[in-house]
mmCIF file of C-alpha atoms and ligand atoms in Angstrom:
data_model
loop_
_atom_site.group_PDB
_atom_site.id
_atom_site.type_symbol
_atom_site.label_atom_id
_atom_site.label_comp_id
_atom_site.label_asym_id
_atom_site.label_seq_id
_atom_site.Cartn_x
_atom_site.Cartn_y
_atom_site.Cartn_z
ATOM 1 C CA MET A 1 -41.482 24.690 87.081
ATOM 2 C CA LYS A 2 -38.646 24.259 84.601
ATOM 3 C CA ASP A 3 -41.205 24.266 81.749
ATOM 4 C CA MET A 4 -42.684 27.498 83.055
ATOM 5 C CA LYS A 5 -39.242 29.116 83.079
ATOM 6 C CA THR A 6 -38.634 28.033 79.460
ATOM 7 C CA ILE A 7 -42.003 29.438 78.393
ATOM 8 C CA VAL A 8 -41.222 32.765 80.086
ATOM 9 C CA ILE A 9 -37.797 32.955 78.434
ATOM 10 C CA ILE A 10 -39.208 32.124 74.972
ATOM 11 C CA GLY A 11 -42.015 34.629 75.549
ATOM 12 C CA ALA A 12 -39.488 37.310 76.506
ATOM 13 C CA ILE A 13 -37.367 36.572 73.419
ATOM 14 C CA ILE A 14 -40.454 36.808 71.148
ATOM 15 C CA LEU A 15 -41.441 40.081 72.809
ATOM 16 C CA VAL A 16 -37.953 41.535 72.305
ATOM 17 C CA LEU A 17 -38.000 40.437 68.640
ATOM 18 C CA ILE A 18 -41.426 42.037 68.097
ATOM 19 C CA LEU A 19 -40.260 45.273 69.723
ATOM 20 C CA LEU A 20 -37.107 45.186 67.585
ATOM 21 C CA VAL A 21 -39.115 44.809 64.354
ATOM 22 C CA LEU A 22 -41.549 47.549 65.422
ATOM 23 C CA GLY A 23 -38.610 49.782 66.365
ATOM 24 C CA MET A 24 -36.964 49.250 62.978
ATOM 25 C CA GLU A 25 -40.248 50.034 61.207
ATOM 26 C CA TRP A 26 -40.586 53.174 63.315
ATOM 27 C CA ILE A 27 -37.033 54.265 62.456
ATOM 28 C CA LYS A 28 -37.736 53.548 58.765
ATOM 29 C CA ALA A 29 -40.991 55.533 58.925
ATOM 30 C CA SER A 30 -39.409 58.458 60.770
ATOM 31 C CA GLN A 31 -36.711 58.675 58.083
ATOM 32 C CA ARG A 32 -39.418 59.177 55.455
ATOM 33 C CA THR A 33 -39.529 62.818 54.615
ATOM 34 C CA GLY A 34 -42.364 62.664 52.098
ATOM 35 C CA ASN A 35 -43.281 66.179 51.134
ATOM 36 C CA VAL A 36 -46.543 66.698 53.012
ATOM 37 C CA PRO A 37 -46.546 70.378 53.988
ATOM 38 C CA ALA A 38 -47.731 71.788 57.292
ATOM 39 C CA ALA A 39 -50.143 74.234 55.623
ATOM 40 C CA ALA A 40 -53.484 72.462 55.197
ATOM 41 C CA GLY A 41 -54.283 73.628 51.652
ATOM 42 C CA LEU A 42 -50.750 73.832 50.233
ATOM 43 C CA PRO A 43 -50.311 71.553 47.189
ATOM 44 C CA TYR A 44 -47.919 68.623 47.282
ATOM 45 C CA ASP A 45 -47.324 65.671 44.922
ATOM 46 C CA LEU A 46 -47.887 68.213 42.141
ATOM 47 C CA VAL A 47 -47.509 66.636 38.705
ATOM 48 C CA THR A 48 -48.293 67.774 35.185
ATOM 49 C CA THR A 49 -49.527 65.493 32.395
ATOM 50 C CA PHE A 50 -51.155 65.649 28.966
ATOM 51 C CA LYS A 51 -54.890 65.119 29.045
ATOM 52 C CA GLY A 52 -56.070 67.041 25.983
ATOM 53 C CA ASP A 53 -54.107 68.242 22.953
ATOM 54 C CA ALA A 54 -50.481 68.902 23.971
ATOM 55 C CA ALA A 55 -50.419 72.040 21.794
ATOM 56 C CA ASN A 56 -53.414 73.692 23.487
ATOM 57 C CA SER A 57 -53.765 72.306 26.993
ATOM 58 C CA ARG A 58 -52.028 70.961 30.072
ATOM 59 C CA ALA A 59 -53.308 69.020 33.102
ATOM 60 C CA PHE A 60 -52.202 69.310 36.750
ATOM 61 C CA THR A 61 -52.881 67.039 39.725
ATOM 62 C CA TRP A 62 -52.003 67.569 43.373
ATOM 63 C CA TYR A 63 -52.839 66.497 46.901
ATOM 64 C CA THR A 64 -53.614 68.607 49.985
ATOM 65 C CA ARG A 65 -53.319 67.542 53.619
ATOM 66 C CA GLU A 66 -56.770 69.078 54.305
ATOM 67 C CA PRO A 67 -59.200 66.867 52.398
ATOM 68 C CA ASP A 68 -61.679 69.669 51.709
ATOM 69 C CA ALA A 69 -59.258 72.463 50.814
ATOM 70 C CA GLU A 70 -60.176 74.329 47.644
ATOM 71 C CA GLY A 71 -57.950 73.900 44.625
ATOM 72 C CA TRP A 72 -57.118 76.650 42.140
ATOM 73 C CA LEU A 73 -54.800 76.811 39.180
ATOM 74 C CA GLU A 74 -53.503 80.163 37.896
ATOM 75 C CA VAL A 75 -51.794 80.308 34.505
ATOM 76 C CA ALA A 76 -50.122 83.328 32.892
ATOM 77 C CA GLU A 77 -48.408 83.608 29.520
ATOM 78 C CA GLY A 78 -44.639 84.143 29.492
ATOM 79 C CA GLU A 79 -42.066 84.071 32.261
ATOM 80 C CA THR A 80 -43.733 85.817 35.171
ATOM 81 C CA ASP A 81 -44.399 85.505 38.902
ATOM 82 C CA ASP A 82 -47.358 87.909 38.706
ATOM 83 C CA PHE A 83 -50.801 86.293 38.751
ATOM 84 C CA THR A 84 -52.846 89.437 39.459
ATOM 85 C CA GLY A 85 -53.703 90.626 35.943
ATOM 86 C CA PRO A 86 -57.069 90.209 34.193
ATOM 87 C CA GLU A 87 -55.498 88.001 31.479
ATOM 88 C CA VAL A 88 -54.483 85.340 34.048
ATOM 89 C CA LEU A 89 -56.427 82.080 33.641
ATOM 90 C CA ARG A 90 -58.027 81.001 36.919
ATOM 91 C CA ILE A 91 -59.336 77.463 36.952
ATOM 92 C CA GLN A 92 -61.023 75.738 39.865
ATOM 93 C CA ALA A 93 -59.813 72.152 40.242
ATOM 94 C CA ASP A 94 -62.109 69.140 40.446
ATOM 95 C CA HIS A 95 -61.914 67.864 43.959
ATOM 96 C CA THR A 96 -62.223 64.413 45.532
ATOM 97 C CA ARG A 97 -61.023 62.798 48.734
ATOM 98 C CA ILE A 98 -58.855 59.746 49.161
ATOM 99 C CA ARG A 99 -58.302 57.674 52.285
ATOM 100 C CA THR A 100 -54.589 56.892 52.654
ATOM 101 C CA ASP A 101 -52.593 55.079 55.324
ATOM 102 C CA SER A 102 -51.629 58.477 56.741
ATOM 103 C CA GLY A 103 -55.087 60.069 56.720
ATOM 104 C CA VAL A 104 -57.755 61.374 54.356
ATOM 105 C CA ARG A 105 -56.314 63.729 51.727
ATOM 106 C CA GLY A 106 -57.684 66.116 49.120
ATOM 107 C CA VAL A 107 -57.093 65.228 45.464
ATOM 108 C CA HIS A 108 -57.226 68.132 43.008
ATOM 109 C CA LYS A 109 -57.279 67.880 39.227
ATOM 110 C CA ALA A 110 -57.277 70.931 36.958
ATOM 111 C CA GLU A 111 -56.740 71.400 33.242
ATOM 112 C CA ALA A 112 -55.711 74.589 31.474
ATOM 113 C CA ALA A 113 -57.259 74.629 27.973
ATOM 114 C CA GLY A 114 -57.358 77.120 25.105
ATOM 115 C CA LEU A 115 -53.586 77.732 25.281
ATOM 116 C CA GLN A 116 -51.414 78.867 22.352
ATOM 117 C CA PRO A 117 -49.108 76.287 20.702
ATOM 118 C CA GLY A 118 -45.363 76.538 21.233
ATOM 119 C CA THR A 119 -45.792 79.072 24.034
ATOM 120 C CA LEU A 120 -44.156 79.422 27.447
ATOM 121 C CA TYR A 121 -46.524 79.693 30.414
ATOM 122 C CA SER A 122 -46.012 80.200 34.140
ATOM 123 C CA TYR A 123 -48.409 78.762 36.711
ATOM 124 C CA ARG A 124 -49.043 78.081 40.334
ATOM 125 C CA ALA A 125 -51.539 75.886 42.179
ATOM 126 C CA GLY A 126 -53.060 76.454 45.594
ATOM 127 C CA SER A 127 -56.111 76.806 47.788
ATOM 128 C CA GLY A 128 -56.505 80.531 47.088
ATOM 129 C CA GLU A 129 -55.563 81.335 50.704
ATOM 130 C CA GLU A 130 -52.468 83.377 51.571
ATOM 131 C CA GLY A 131 -49.451 81.091 52.114
ATOM 132 C CA GLU A 132 -51.117 78.147 50.367
ATOM 133 C CA TRP A 133 -49.744 78.554 46.840
ATOM 134 C CA SER A 134 -47.150 76.266 45.281
ATOM 135 C CA GLY A 135 -43.950 77.690 43.855
ATOM 136 C CA VAL A 136 -44.181 79.109 40.345
ATOM 137 C CA TYR A 137 -43.431 76.569 37.619
ATOM 138 C CA ARG A 138 -43.172 76.943 33.847
ATOM 139 C CA PHE A 139 -44.147 74.807 30.908
ATOM 140 C CA THR A 140 -44.191 75.140 27.139
ATOM 141 C CA THR A 141 -47.019 73.846 24.974
ATOM 142 C CA ALA A 142 -46.227 71.672 21.949
ATOM 143 C CA GLU A 143 -45.556 73.355 18.602
ATOM 144 C CA ALA A 144 -48.362 72.830 16.124
ATOM 145 C CA ASP A 145 -47.312 70.299 13.450
ATOM 146 C CA SER A 146 -43.811 69.747 14.789
ATOM 147 C CA GLY A 147 -41.867 66.865 13.227
ATOM 148 C CA VAL A 148 -39.458 66.623 16.163
ATOM 149 C CA VAL A 149 -39.848 65.267 19.691
ATOM 150 C CA THR A 150 -37.599 64.077 22.520
ATOM 151 C CA LEU A 151 -38.917 61.984 25.388
ATOM 152 C CA ILE A 152 -37.409 60.186 28.343
ATOM 153 C CA ASN A 153 -38.222 56.627 29.321
ATOM 154 C CA VAL A 154 -37.765 55.287 32.851
ATOM 155 C CA THR A 155 -39.348 52.392 34.693
ATOM 156 C CA ASP A 156 -39.688 50.616 38.039
ATOM 157 C CA SER A 157 -38.760 53.341 40.518
ATOM 158 C CA GLN A 158 -40.531 50.965 42.926
ATOM 159 C CA GLY A 159 -39.299 52.342 46.210
ATOM 160 C CA ALA A 160 -40.110 51.457 49.803
ATOM 161 C CA SER A 161 -37.640 53.700 51.636
ATOM 162 C CA ALA A 162 -36.567 57.325 51.488
ATOM 163 C CA HIS A 163 -33.227 56.150 50.095
ATOM 164 C CA ASP A 164 -34.898 54.257 47.221
ATOM 165 C CA PHE A 165 -36.590 57.449 46.082
ATOM 166 C CA GLN A 166 -33.380 59.477 46.351
ATOM 167 C CA LEU A 167 -31.941 57.006 43.837
ATOM 168 C CA TRP A 168 -34.961 57.539 41.574
ATOM 169 C CA GLY A 169 -34.638 61.318 41.943
ATOM 170 C CA HIS A 170 -30.993 61.100 40.969
ATOM 171 C CA THR A 171 -31.882 59.006 37.892
ATOM 172 C CA LEU A 172 -34.452 61.506 36.667
ATOM 173 C CA ASP A 173 -32.109 64.452 37.348
ATOM 174 C CA LYS A 174 -29.428 62.776 35.252
ATOM 175 C CA ALA A 175 -31.954 61.996 32.496
ATOM 176 C CA LEU A 176 -32.955 65.667 32.266
ATOM 177 C CA GLN A 177 -29.316 66.798 32.310
ATOM 178 C CA THR A 178 -28.613 64.385 29.460
ATOM 179 C CA PHE A 179 -31.753 65.230 27.489
ATOM 180 C CA PRO A 180 -32.548 68.815 28.539
ATOM 181 C CA ASP A 181 -34.954 69.388 25.645
ATOM 182 C CA SER A 182 -37.249 66.511 26.596
ATOM 183 C CA GLN A 183 -40.902 67.309 26.136
ATOM 184 C CA PHE A 184 -42.261 64.527 28.328
ATOM 185 C CA ILE A 185 -41.383 61.451 30.365
ATOM 186 C CA VAL A 186 -42.913 57.973 30.077
ATOM 187 C CA HIS A 187 -42.664 55.932 33.284
ATOM 188 C CA ASN A 188 -43.311 52.265 32.565
ATOM 189 C CA GLY A 189 -44.858 51.364 35.884
ATOM 190 C CA ASP A 190 -44.158 50.129 39.398
ATOM 191 C CA PHE A 191 -43.844 53.610 40.832
ATOM 192 C CA VAL A 192 -43.826 52.370 44.426
ATOM 193 C CA GLU A 193 -43.479 48.959 46.094
ATOM 194 C CA GLU A 194 -46.825 49.159 47.937
ATOM 195 C CA PRO A 195 -49.550 51.328 46.397
ATOM 196 C CA GLU A 196 -51.164 51.998 49.831
ATOM 197 C CA ASP A 197 -47.903 53.460 51.136
ATOM 198 C CA ALA A 198 -48.764 57.179 50.935
ATOM 199 C CA ALA A 199 -45.303 58.263 52.144
ATOM 200 C CA ALA A 200 -43.779 56.363 49.219
ATOM 201 C CA TRP A 201 -45.827 58.368 46.694
ATOM 202 C CA ASP A 202 -44.894 61.544 48.556
ATOM 203 C CA ASP A 203 -41.198 60.629 48.356
ATOM 204 C CA LEU A 204 -41.615 59.653 44.708
ATOM 205 C CA PHE A 205 -42.918 63.110 43.774
ATOM 206 C CA GLY A 206 -40.942 64.988 46.444
ATOM 207 C CA ASN A 207 -37.600 63.938 44.961
ATOM 208 C CA VAL A 208 -38.497 65.163 41.468
ATOM 209 C CA GLN A 209 -40.941 67.989 42.241
ATOM 210 C CA ASP A 210 -39.297 70.657 40.062
ATOM 211 C CA ILE A 211 -39.094 68.300 37.096
ATOM 212 C CA VAL A 212 -42.596 66.801 37.136
ATOM 213 C CA ALA A 213 -44.292 70.119 37.881
ATOM 214 C CA SER A 214 -42.970 71.303 34.497
ATOM 215 C CA ILE A 215 -42.458 68.269 32.258
ATOM 216 C CA PRO A 216 -45.373 65.845 31.845
ATOM 217 C CA LEU A 217 -44.904 62.486 33.535
ATOM 218 C CA MET A 218 -47.013 60.000 31.577
ATOM 219 C CA PRO A 219 -47.719 56.927 33.695
ATOM 220 C CA VAL A 220 -48.067 53.221 32.922
ATOM 221 C CA ALA A 221 -49.695 51.008 35.580
ATOM 222 C CA GLY A 222 -47.469 48.165 36.788
ATOM 223 C CA ASN A 223 -48.247 45.165 38.980
ATOM 224 C CA HIS A 224 -47.310 47.242 42.042
ATOM 225 C CA ASP A 225 -49.660 50.062 40.943
ATOM 226 C CA GLU A 226 -52.733 47.972 40.157
ATOM 227 C CA VAL A 227 -53.139 45.121 42.632
ATOM 228 C CA ASP A 228 -56.144 42.748 42.630
ATOM 229 C CA GLY A 229 -57.838 44.946 40.036
ATOM 230 C CA LYS A 230 -57.552 48.094 42.174
ATOM 231 C CA ALA A 231 -55.530 51.169 41.215
ATOM 232 C CA ALA A 232 -57.127 53.963 43.270
ATOM 233 C CA GLU A 233 -53.847 55.463 44.536
ATOM 234 C CA PHE A 234 -52.232 55.344 41.099
ATOM 235 C CA SER A 235 -55.305 56.875 39.410
ATOM 236 C CA SER A 236 -55.552 59.599 42.051
ATOM 237 C CA HIS A 237 -52.087 60.952 41.211
ATOM 238 C CA PHE A 238 -52.490 61.485 37.475
ATOM 239 C CA GLN A 239 -54.916 62.677 34.860
ATOM 240 C CA VAL A 240 -54.447 61.428 31.352
ATOM 241 C CA PRO A 241 -56.636 61.305 28.222
ATOM 242 C CA ASP A 242 -60.002 59.726 28.920
ATOM 243 C CA ASN A 243 -59.884 57.646 25.727
ATOM 244 C CA GLY A 244 -58.927 54.180 26.998
ATOM 245 C CA ALA A 245 -60.513 50.745 26.836
ATOM 246 C CA ASP A 246 -63.957 50.165 28.383
ATOM 247 C CA GLY A 247 -63.575 48.336 31.676
ATOM 248 C CA SER A 248 -60.005 49.421 32.443
ATOM 249 C CA ASN A 249 -59.279 51.293 35.665
ATOM 250 C CA PRO A 250 -59.324 55.062 35.026
ATOM 251 C CA GLY A 251 -56.052 56.332 33.612
ATOM 252 C CA THR A 252 -54.499 52.904 33.001
ATOM 253 C CA SER A 253 -55.133 52.619 29.236
ATOM 254 C CA TYR A 254 -55.005 55.684 27.001
ATOM 255 C CA SER A 255 -53.208 57.230 24.078
ATOM 256 C CA PHE A 256 -51.899 60.644 23.132
ATOM 257 C CA ASP A 257 -49.999 62.429 20.368
ATOM 258 C CA TYR A 258 -47.009 64.697 20.505
ATOM 259 C CA GLY A 259 -45.662 66.075 17.230
ATOM 260 C CA PRO A 260 -44.884 63.103 14.965
ATOM 261 C CA VAL A 261 -45.497 60.353 17.533
ATOM 262 C CA HIS A 262 -48.580 58.485 18.730
ATOM 263 C CA VAL A 263 -48.059 56.906 22.163
ATOM 264 C CA THR A 264 -50.392 54.133 23.328
ATOM 265 C CA VAL A 265 -50.313 53.096 26.980
ATOM 266 C CA LEU A 266 -51.579 49.627 27.933
ATOM 267 C CA ASN A 267 -52.408 48.106 31.295
ATOM 268 C CA THR A 268 -50.986 44.567 31.423
ATOM 269 C CA GLU A 269 -52.629 43.825 34.789
ATOM 270 C CA SER A 270 -56.310 43.487 33.806
ATOM 271 C CA ASN A 271 -58.980 43.797 31.091
ATOM 272 C CA LEU A 272 -56.636 42.516 28.357
ATOM 273 C CA LYS A 273 -59.386 41.241 26.078
ATOM 274 C CA LYS A 274 -61.179 44.570 25.788
ATOM 275 C CA GLN A 275 -57.890 46.429 25.556
ATOM 276 C CA THR A 276 -56.868 44.254 22.603
ATOM 277 C CA GLU A 277 -59.956 45.381 20.661
ATOM 278 C CA TRP A 278 -59.421 48.960 21.780
ATOM 279 C CA LEU A 279 -55.751 48.821 20.742
ATOM 280 C CA LYS A 280 -56.696 47.841 17.175
ATOM 281 C CA HIS A 281 -59.024 50.844 16.894
ATOM 282 C CA ASP A 282 -56.513 53.112 18.552
ATOM 283 C CA LEU A 283 -53.675 52.208 16.188
ATOM 284 C CA ALA A 284 -55.926 52.087 13.112
ATOM 285 C CA GLY A 285 -57.115 55.598 13.955
ATOM 286 C CA THR A 286 -53.779 57.392 14.052
ATOM 287 C CA ASP A 287 -52.124 59.085 11.099
ATOM 288 C CA LYS A 288 -48.910 59.796 13.014
ATOM 289 C CA PRO A 289 -45.833 58.384 11.265
ATOM 290 C CA TRP A 290 -44.277 57.037 14.487
ATOM 291 C CA ARG A 291 -45.981 54.693 16.968
ATOM 292 C CA ILE A 292 -44.729 53.846 20.431
ATOM 293 C CA VAL A 293 -46.493 51.473 22.834
ATOM 294 C CA ALA A 294 -45.738 51.579 26.560
ATOM 295 C CA MET A 295 -46.681 48.644 28.806
ATOM 296 C CA HIS A 296 -45.397 47.190 32.045
ATOM 297 C CA ARG A 297 -45.047 43.433 31.585
ATOM 298 C CA PRO A 298 -43.027 42.614 28.502
ATOM 299 C CA VAL A 299 -43.907 40.764 25.332
ATOM 300 C CA TYR A 300 -40.190 40.423 24.579
ATOM 301 C CA GLY A 301 -38.132 41.331 27.642
ATOM 302 C CA GLY A 302 -35.831 39.208 29.779
ATOM 303 C CA ASN A 303 -38.678 36.723 29.558
ATOM 304 C CA MET A 304 -42.105 36.722 27.941
ATOM 305 C CA TYR A 305 -45.382 37.276 29.722
ATOM 306 C CA LYS A 306 -47.738 34.773 28.105
ATOM 307 C CA LYS A 307 -50.920 36.774 28.610
ATOM 308 C CA VAL A 308 -49.693 39.646 26.428
ATOM 309 C CA GLU A 309 -48.057 37.696 23.596
ATOM 310 C CA ASP A 310 -51.019 38.153 21.238
ATOM 311 C CA LEU A 311 -50.511 41.896 21.340
ATOM 312 C CA ALA A 312 -47.405 41.448 19.171
ATOM 313 C CA ASP A 313 -49.618 40.517 16.176
ATOM 314 C CA ILE A 314 -51.350 43.874 16.506
ATOM 315 C CA PHE A 315 -48.026 45.702 16.840
ATOM 316 C CA ASP A 316 -46.935 43.944 13.606
ATOM 317 C CA LYS A 317 -50.109 44.778 11.742
ATOM 318 C CA TYR A 318 -50.112 48.462 12.680
ATOM 319 C CA LYS A 319 -46.335 48.922 12.378
ATOM 320 C CA VAL A 320 -45.539 49.887 15.946
ATOM 321 C CA ASP A 321 -41.914 51.061 15.922
ATOM 322 C CA LEU A 322 -40.913 50.747 19.550
ATOM 323 C CA VAL A 323 -42.392 49.017 22.606
ATOM 324 C CA LEU A 324 -41.301 50.396 25.963
ATOM 325 C CA GLN A 325 -41.572 47.761 28.706
ATOM 326 C CA GLY A 326 -40.718 47.378 32.399
ATOM 327 C CA HIS A 327 -41.075 44.751 35.106
ATOM 328 C CA ASN A 328 -37.834 42.786 34.560
ATOM 329 C CA HIS A 329 -35.448 45.184 36.370
ATOM 330 C CA GLU A 330 -32.637 44.426 33.883
ATOM 331 C CA TYR A 331 -31.680 45.837 30.490
ATOM 332 C CA SER A 332 -32.837 44.262 27.248
ATOM 333 C CA ARG A 333 -33.346 45.327 23.664
ATOM 334 C CA SER A 334 -34.680 43.036 20.972
ATOM 335 C CA TYR A 335 -33.747 42.865 17.324
ATOM 336 C CA PRO A 336 -36.514 44.329 15.162
ATOM 337 C CA LEU A 337 -39.156 41.578 15.253
ATOM 338 C CA TYR A 338 -42.032 40.687 12.952
ATOM 339 C CA ASP A 339 -44.258 37.636 13.339
ATOM 340 C CA GLY A 340 -42.089 36.397 16.203
ATOM 341 C CA GLN A 341 -38.933 36.402 14.064
ATOM 342 C CA ILE A 342 -35.962 38.661 13.606
ATOM 343 C CA VAL A 343 -36.331 40.969 10.606
ATOM 344 C CA LYS A 344 -33.261 40.520 8.448
ATOM 345 C CA ASP A 345 -31.470 43.558 7.036
ATOM 346 C CA GLY A 346 -32.854 44.477 3.659
ATOM 347 C CA ALA A 347 -36.348 43.098 4.315
ATOM 348 C CA ALA A 348 -37.687 46.458 3.212
ATOM 349 C CA LYS A 349 -41.370 45.649 3.431
ATOM 350 C CA ARG A 350 -41.182 44.603 7.076
ATOM 351 C CA ARG A 351 -39.550 47.076 9.317
ATOM 352 C CA GLY A 352 -40.230 45.192 12.539
ATOM 353 C CA THR A 353 -40.807 46.339 16.109
ATOM 354 C CA VAL A 354 -38.060 46.861 18.697
ATOM 355 C CA TYR A 355 -38.831 45.936 22.325
ATOM 356 C CA VAL A 356 -36.836 47.446 25.183
ATOM 357 C CA VAL A 357 -36.664 47.224 28.971
ATOM 358 C CA THR A 358 -34.609 50.129 30.326
ATOM 359 C CA ASN A 359 -33.532 48.371 33.539
ATOM 360 C CA ALA A 360 -34.905 50.113 36.674
ATOM 361 C CA SER A 361 -34.785 53.721 37.848
ATOM 362 C CA GLY A 362 -34.882 52.886 41.591
ATOM 363 C CA GLY A 363 -32.930 50.581 43.872
ATOM 364 C CA LYS A 364 -34.156 47.120 42.892
ATOM 365 C CA PHE A 365 -32.356 44.958 40.304
ATOM 366 C CA ASN A 366 -33.100 41.369 39.299
ATOM 367 C CA GLU A 367 -30.591 38.741 38.365
ATOM 368 C CA LYS A 368 -30.050 38.693 34.605
ATOM 369 C CA LYS A 369 -32.448 36.292 32.915
ATOM 370 C CA GLU A 370 -31.410 33.754 30.274
ATOM 371 C CA ASP A 371 -30.524 35.111 26.826
ATOM 372 C CA GLN A 372 -33.220 34.552 24.208
ATOM 373 C CA PHE A 373 -33.006 34.429 20.401
ATOM 374 C CA TYR A 374 -34.599 37.859 20.141
ATOM 375 C CA HIS A 375 -32.103 39.664 22.375
ATOM 376 C CA GLN A 376 -29.746 41.949 20.530
ATOM 377 C CA VAL A 377 -28.530 43.520 23.782
ATOM 378 C CA HIS A 378 -29.147 41.987 27.204
ATOM 379 C CA PHE A 379 -27.316 42.708 30.449
ATOM 380 C CA GLN A 380 -27.540 43.475 34.134
ATOM 381 C CA ASN A 381 -25.237 46.264 35.265
ATOM 382 C CA ASP A 382 -26.957 46.830 38.647
ATOM 383 C CA LYS A 383 -27.205 50.545 37.940
ATOM 384 C CA GLN A 384 -30.212 52.811 37.543
ATOM 385 C CA MET A 385 -30.838 53.539 33.871
ATOM 386 C CA PHE A 386 -32.885 55.837 31.641
ATOM 387 C CA ALA A 387 -33.360 56.246 27.914
ATOM 388 C CA GLY A 388 -33.753 59.274 25.672
ATOM 389 C CA ILE A 389 -35.751 58.882 22.481
ATOM 390 C CA THR A 390 -35.508 61.528 19.773
ATOM 391 C CA ILE A 391 -37.666 61.482 16.671
ATOM 392 C CA SER A 392 -36.782 63.833 13.853
ATOM 393 C CA GLY A 393 -38.360 63.356 10.437
ATOM 394 C CA GLU A 394 -37.738 59.792 9.300
ATOM 395 C CA ARG A 395 -35.356 58.809 12.070
ATOM 396 C CA LEU A 396 -35.874 57.626 15.662
ATOM 397 C CA THR A 397 -32.798 57.490 17.914
ATOM 398 C CA TYR A 398 -33.046 55.512 21.156
ATOM 399 C CA GLN A 399 -30.140 55.889 23.591
ATOM 400 C CA ALA A 400 -29.892 54.117 26.949
ATOM 401 C CA TYR A 401 -27.686 55.527 29.725
ATOM 402 C CA ASP A 402 -26.694 54.502 33.193
ATOM 403 C CA VAL A 403 -27.055 56.960 36.045
ATOM 404 C CA ASP A 404 -23.345 57.837 35.821
ATOM 405 C CA GLY A 405 -23.940 59.247 32.348
ATOM 406 C CA ARG A 406 -22.434 56.414 30.296
ATOM 407 C CA MET A 407 -24.292 55.573 27.094
ATOM 408 C CA LEU A 408 -24.637 51.780 27.112
ATOM 409 C CA ASP A 409 -26.834 51.189 24.099
ATOM 410 C CA GLU A 410 -28.075 52.991 21.027
ATOM 411 C CA VAL A 411 -30.318 52.043 18.158
ATOM 412 C CA ILE A 412 -31.523 54.087 15.215
ATOM 413 C CA LEU A 413 -34.789 53.231 13.507
ATOM 414 C CA GLN A 414 -35.319 54.575 10.040
ATOM 415 C CA HIS A 415 -38.587 54.912 8.127
HETATM 416 FE FE1 LIG B 501 -41.149 46.112 39.089
#
């Protein structure tokens, strides 16, 4: 009888604990705003990227709550809210469906091509139905043959709560205030904690909607974006050049040019052997004077990820200037390195490659890892960070800031 009573009490305690956990999850979920609109065909998670030539084209991707809503893109030259004229480009988006943890959604991908270089455009996306058009956003195509570019680097927004993504939104706001002339953003991966968490993606885009609807957000797949070889959610949110390694998940390895810089994006989570071969061809094939590689797990970060160490030989051979990395959730910048060693001042023939990890842009920070011989700067300030990279002629300036607007590191690379 006494045993029975104990069992009942333990059972009741377990039940209360389960209800408590479920209740907390429910509260957490109900705090998630996301940005899923009530109107079935109204775009959300709208993001622009480069797919073709940045001087002549621009790509746009968005979701709709109604999986089979139509998707249209309307683009007009100049600063206008009028999309009625005959000169307006009307492009029907490619349409697929995706099953998410909050229902089946429509995925729409459209690309405006044949644009003029260095020109301001206005656009909107929608289903074509009244009341189902996005706001009007603007973008400017790249100048033809420009020798100047500014880009922003952020990494590991990696949120799981509405608050996490407010932090990320604040980081990107501050980055754009600090570098208002930025032409694009490179995000080094781990966008969200759980790739199946649709509300997380909605919060990710919802907190930066005005920015990423205008300025391309070029994605790198992290270990929280591609899990067990699958990256369907990640791939569904972006369209990037279709020029990557055979066998990689769509949109996880690719390269693109902007003005004087060639940017190569690698996927450190799978298909490394084929990517290595592809990387050689990719870097051998560019005539751009500046080369940046973006990858999630670091070759030289707070620690080294063994599986990607061989890539450094290729970076040496093809004179990669800067490697943007993520994953470590701390700040690190290497000395210029060549053949695994620090390039001494005055070694004119070897200019070396600098490897950075720009802390995290969301709420998660790791304890600072041990200092290594290659670290020139290495710290953990437990603050969201971003970097601005400006290339002008023979000079690249990399500046890392915390979210309060303090510049914490700067390096100038000279050709
Ligand atoms: Fe991460």
